[in-house]
PDB file of C-alpha atoms in Angstrom:
ATOM      1  CA  MET A   1      23.029 -24.130  12.366  1.00 87.00           C
ATOM      2  CA  LYS A   2      19.404 -23.641  11.229  1.00 91.00           C
ATOM      3  CA  ILE A   3      17.763 -20.290  11.196  1.00 95.00           C
ATOM      4  CA  VAL A   4      14.200 -19.145  10.199  1.00 96.00           C
ATOM      5  CA  ARG A   5      13.980 -18.234   6.541  1.00 96.00           C
ATOM      6  CA  ALA A   6      11.087 -17.195   4.338  1.00 97.00           C
ATOM      7  CA  LEU A   7      10.543 -18.817   0.907  1.00 97.00           C
ATOM      8  CA  ARG A   8       8.264 -17.430  -1.761  1.00 96.00           C
ATOM      9  CA  GLY A   9       6.433 -18.915  -4.681  1.00 96.00           C
ATOM     10  CA  ALA A  10       3.686 -18.304  -7.115  1.00 97.00           C
ATOM     11  CA  VAL A  11       1.747 -20.300  -9.713  1.00 97.00           C
ATOM     12  CA  CYS A  12      -0.993 -19.482 -12.261  1.00 96.00           C
ATOM     13  CA  CYS A  13      -4.078 -21.669 -12.310  1.00 97.00           C
ATOM     14  CA  GLU A  14      -7.404 -21.963 -13.936  1.00 98.00           C
ATOM     15  CA  ASN A  15     -10.457 -21.515 -11.801  1.00 98.00           C
ATOM     16  CA  THR A  16     -11.055 -25.219 -11.442  1.00 98.00           C
ATOM     17  CA  LYS A  17     -10.543 -27.461  -8.398  1.00 98.00           C
ATOM     18  CA  GLU A  18      -8.370 -29.680 -10.472  1.00 98.00           C
ATOM     19  CA  SER A  19      -6.090 -26.911 -11.768  1.00 98.00           C
ATOM     20  CA  ILE A  20      -5.772 -25.310  -8.358  1.00 98.00           C
ATOM     21  CA  THR A  21      -4.975 -28.664  -6.687  1.00 98.00           C
ATOM     22  CA  GLU A  22      -2.462 -29.739  -9.385  1.00 98.00           C
ATOM     23  CA  ASN A  23      -0.680 -26.407  -9.576  1.00 98.00           C
ATOM     24  CA  VAL A  24      -0.500 -25.667  -5.888  1.00 98.00           C
ATOM     25  CA  CYS A  25       0.859 -29.081  -5.138  1.00 98.00           C
ATOM     26  CA  LYS A  26       3.408 -28.861  -7.967  1.00 98.00           C
ATOM     27  CA  MET A  27       4.643 -25.405  -6.631  1.00 97.00           C
ATOM     28  CA  PHE A  28       4.830 -26.718  -3.096  1.00 98.00           C
ATOM     29  CA  ASN A  29       6.576 -29.926  -4.118  1.00 98.00           C
ATOM     30  CA  GLU A  30       9.118 -27.969  -6.146  1.00 97.00           C
ATOM     31  CA  ILE A  31       9.763 -25.594  -3.197  1.00 97.00           C
ATOM     32  CA  VAL A  32      10.237 -28.641  -0.861  1.00 97.00           C
ATOM     33  CA  ILE A  33      12.581 -30.394  -3.268  1.00 97.00           C
ATOM     34  CA  GLN A  34      14.627 -27.386  -4.266  1.00 96.00           C
ATOM     35  CA  ASN A  35      15.217 -26.393  -0.623  1.00 96.00           C
ATOM     36  CA  ASN A  36      15.601 -29.843   0.844  1.00 95.00           C
ATOM     37  CA  LEU A  37      12.719 -29.347   3.304  1.00 96.00           C
ATOM     38  CA  THR A  38      10.949 -31.747   5.615  1.00 95.00           C
ATOM     39  CA  ALA A  39       7.660 -31.304   7.387  1.00 96.00           C
ATOM     40  CA  ALA A  40       9.591 -30.786  10.570  1.00 95.00           C
ATOM     41  CA  ASP A  41      11.408 -27.795   9.010  1.00 96.00           C
ATOM     42  CA  ILE A  42       8.301 -25.934   8.068  1.00 97.00           C
ATOM     43  CA  ILE A  43       6.801 -23.441  10.572  1.00 97.00           C
ATOM     44  CA  SER A  44       3.825 -22.127   8.482  1.00 97.00           C
ATOM     45  CA  VAL A  45       2.494 -21.874   5.023  1.00 98.00           C
ATOM     46  CA  GLN A  46       0.549 -18.891   4.028  1.00 98.00           C
ATOM     47  CA  PHE A  47      -1.294 -18.624   0.653  1.00 98.00           C
ATOM     48  CA  SER A  48      -2.909 -15.697  -1.096  1.00 97.00           C
ATOM     49  CA  LEU A  49      -4.974 -15.925  -4.200  1.00 97.00           C
ATOM     50  CA  THR A  50      -6.328 -13.398  -6.727  1.00 97.00           C
ATOM     51  CA  LYS A  51     -10.145 -12.644  -6.563  1.00 96.00           C
ATOM     52  CA  ASP A  52     -10.777 -14.593  -9.837  1.00 96.00           C
ATOM     53  CA  LEU A  53      -9.904 -17.957  -8.165  1.00 97.00           C
ATOM     54  CA  THR A  54     -13.085 -18.770  -6.369  1.00 97.00           C
ATOM     55  CA  VAL A  55     -13.611 -22.589  -6.336  1.00 98.00           C
ATOM     56  CA  LEU A  56     -11.033 -23.906  -3.883  1.00 97.00           C
ATOM     57  CA  ASN A  57      -8.876 -22.742  -1.023  1.00 97.00           C
ATOM     58  CA  PRO A  58      -5.182 -23.461  -1.867  1.00 97.00           C
ATOM     59  CA  ALA A  59      -4.695 -24.747   1.741  1.00 97.00           C
ATOM     60  CA  THR A  60      -7.463 -27.315   1.177  1.00 97.00           C
ATOM     61  CA  ALA A  61      -5.839 -28.213  -2.250  1.00 97.00           C
ATOM     62  CA  LEU A  62      -2.570 -28.833  -0.490  1.00 97.00           C
ATOM     63  CA  ARG A  63      -4.053 -31.012   2.185  1.00 96.00           C
ATOM     64  CA  LYS A  64      -6.064 -33.075  -0.320  1.00 95.00           C
ATOM     65  CA  GLY A  65      -3.448 -33.121  -3.186  1.00 95.00           C
ATOM     66  CA  ASP A  66      -0.383 -35.156  -4.012  1.00 93.00           C
ATOM     67  CA  VAL A  67       2.487 -33.775  -1.942  1.00 95.00           C
ATOM     68  CA  ARG A  68       5.929 -35.187  -1.163  1.00 92.00           C
ATOM     69  CA  ILE A  69       5.748 -34.500   2.606  1.00 95.00           C
ATOM     70  CA  ASP A  70       3.074 -34.924   5.203  1.00 94.00           C
ATOM     71  CA  VAL A  71       1.231 -31.606   5.563  1.00 95.00           C
ATOM     72  CA  SER A  72      -1.464 -32.719   7.997  1.00 93.00           C
ATOM     73  CA  GLU A  73       0.140 -31.101  10.911  1.00 94.00           C
ATOM     74  CA  LEU A  74       1.409 -27.873   9.160  1.00 95.00           C
ATOM     75  CA  ALA A  75      -0.148 -24.542  10.010  1.00 96.00           C
ATOM     76  CA  LEU A  76      -1.810 -23.451   6.746  1.00 97.00           C
ATOM     77  CA  PHE A  77      -3.626 -20.103   6.070  1.00 97.00           C
ATOM     78  CA  CYS A  78      -5.128 -18.440   3.125  1.00 97.00           C
ATOM     79  CA  SER A  79      -6.214 -14.819   2.233  1.00 97.00           C
ATOM     80  CA  GLN A  80      -7.317 -13.035  -0.809  1.00 96.00           C
ATOM     81  CA  GLU A  81      -4.676 -11.036  -2.568  1.00 94.00           C
ATOM     82  CA  ALA A  82      -5.227  -7.290  -2.631  1.00 92.00           C
ATOM     83  CA  PHE A  83      -6.816  -6.292  -6.011  1.00 90.00           C
ATOM     84  CA  ILE A  84      -4.422  -4.114  -8.016  1.00 91.00           C
ATOM     85  CA  GLU A  85      -5.650  -2.891 -11.436  1.00 92.00           C
ATOM     86  CA  GLY A  86      -3.520  -4.406 -14.081  1.00 91.00           C
ATOM     87  CA  GLY A  87      -2.253  -7.110 -11.827  1.00 92.00           C
ATOM     88  CA  MET A  88      -1.713 -10.680 -13.072  1.00 94.00           C
ATOM     89  CA  PRO A  89      -4.946 -12.705 -12.755  1.00 96.00           C
ATOM     90  CA  TYR A  90      -5.377 -16.272 -11.629  1.00 97.00           C
ATOM     91  CA  VAL A  91      -2.411 -16.410  -9.321  1.00 97.00           C
ATOM     92  CA  VAL A  92      -1.825 -18.372  -6.078  1.00 98.00           C
ATOM     93  CA  ARG A  93       1.082 -17.061  -4.100  1.00 97.00           C
ATOM     94  CA  VAL A  94       2.767 -18.716  -1.114  1.00 98.00           C
ATOM     95  CA  LEU A  95       4.982 -17.611   1.755  1.00 98.00           C
ATOM     96  CA  ILE A  96       6.580 -20.394   3.701  1.00 98.00           C
ATOM     97  CA  HIS A  97       8.456 -19.809   6.957  1.00 98.00           C
ATOM     98  CA  THR A  98      10.827 -22.610   7.563  1.00 97.00           C
ATOM     99  CA  TYR A  99      14.009 -23.535   9.363  1.00 97.00           C
ATOM    100  CA  MET A 100      16.983 -23.875   6.996  1.00 95.00           C
ATOM    101  CA  ASP A 101      20.785 -23.991   7.269  1.00 92.00           C
ATOM    102  CA  GLN A 102      22.002 -20.482   7.584  1.00 86.00           C
ATOM    103  CA  PHE A 103      24.272 -20.897   4.597  1.00 88.00           C
ATOM    104  CA  ALA A 104      21.756 -22.629   2.369  1.00 89.00           C
ATOM    105  CA  ASN A 105      20.952 -20.928  -0.921  1.00 92.00           C
ATOM    106  CA  LYS A 106      17.214 -20.566  -0.710  1.00 93.00           C
ATOM    107  CA  LYS A 107      15.159 -21.060  -3.862  1.00 95.00           C
ATOM    108  CA  ASN A 108      11.949 -19.320  -4.564  1.00 95.00           C
ATOM    109  CA  ILE A 109       9.695 -21.011  -7.144  1.00 95.00           C
ATOM    110  CA  TYR A 110       7.545 -19.369  -9.779  1.00 93.00           C
ATOM    111  CA  LEU A 111       5.667 -21.597 -12.182  1.00 95.00           C
ATOM    112  CA  ASN A 112       3.177 -21.808 -15.002  1.00 86.00           C
ATOM    113  CA  GLY A 113       3.284 -18.158 -16.127  1.00 84.00           C
ATOM    114  CA  ALA A 114       3.960 -16.711 -12.733  1.00 86.00           C
ATOM    115  CA  GLU A 115       7.633 -16.339 -13.591  1.00 80.00           C
ATOM    116  CA  LYS A 116       6.736 -12.936 -15.016  1.00 80.00           C
ATOM    117  CA  LEU A 117       6.103 -11.768 -11.496  1.00 77.00           C
ATOM    118  CA  ARG A 118       9.747 -12.262 -10.393  1.00 78.00           C
ATOM    119  CA  PRO A 119      12.021 -12.889 -13.452  1.00 72.00           C
ATOM    120  CA  ASP A 120      15.003 -12.531 -11.121  1.00 74.00           C
ATOM    121  CA  PHE A 121      13.960 -15.757  -9.317  1.00 65.00           C
ATOM    122  CA  SER A 122      13.079 -17.596 -12.598  1.00 59.00           C
ATOM    123  CA  LYS A 123      16.477 -17.574 -14.385  1.00 52.00           C
TER     124      LYS A 123
END
């Protein structure tokens, strides 16, 4: 039986369109692969990004980038991360609501330096 689950991820990027596109797609693809997701499983994808990433919306990057599943019909949304003094810069975070088997071991993905945010998920 499938239930609604929430998956998390984060990736550090440079403030270039190429870096954001490459890294957002890499993170998304890894979440899809590690959790055996299809487009039909995904309910919504919400991104946040730190205030120093200004050149491209990660939702746009995902739609235009190289991804393993068709994202054209997915509900994508992006907002700016709350600024916290001393917080990690140049980070795109993602929250994906999806249908998954109730007994599946969900895998959250942190890449390219963002592993420091959640070392418990990056072992």
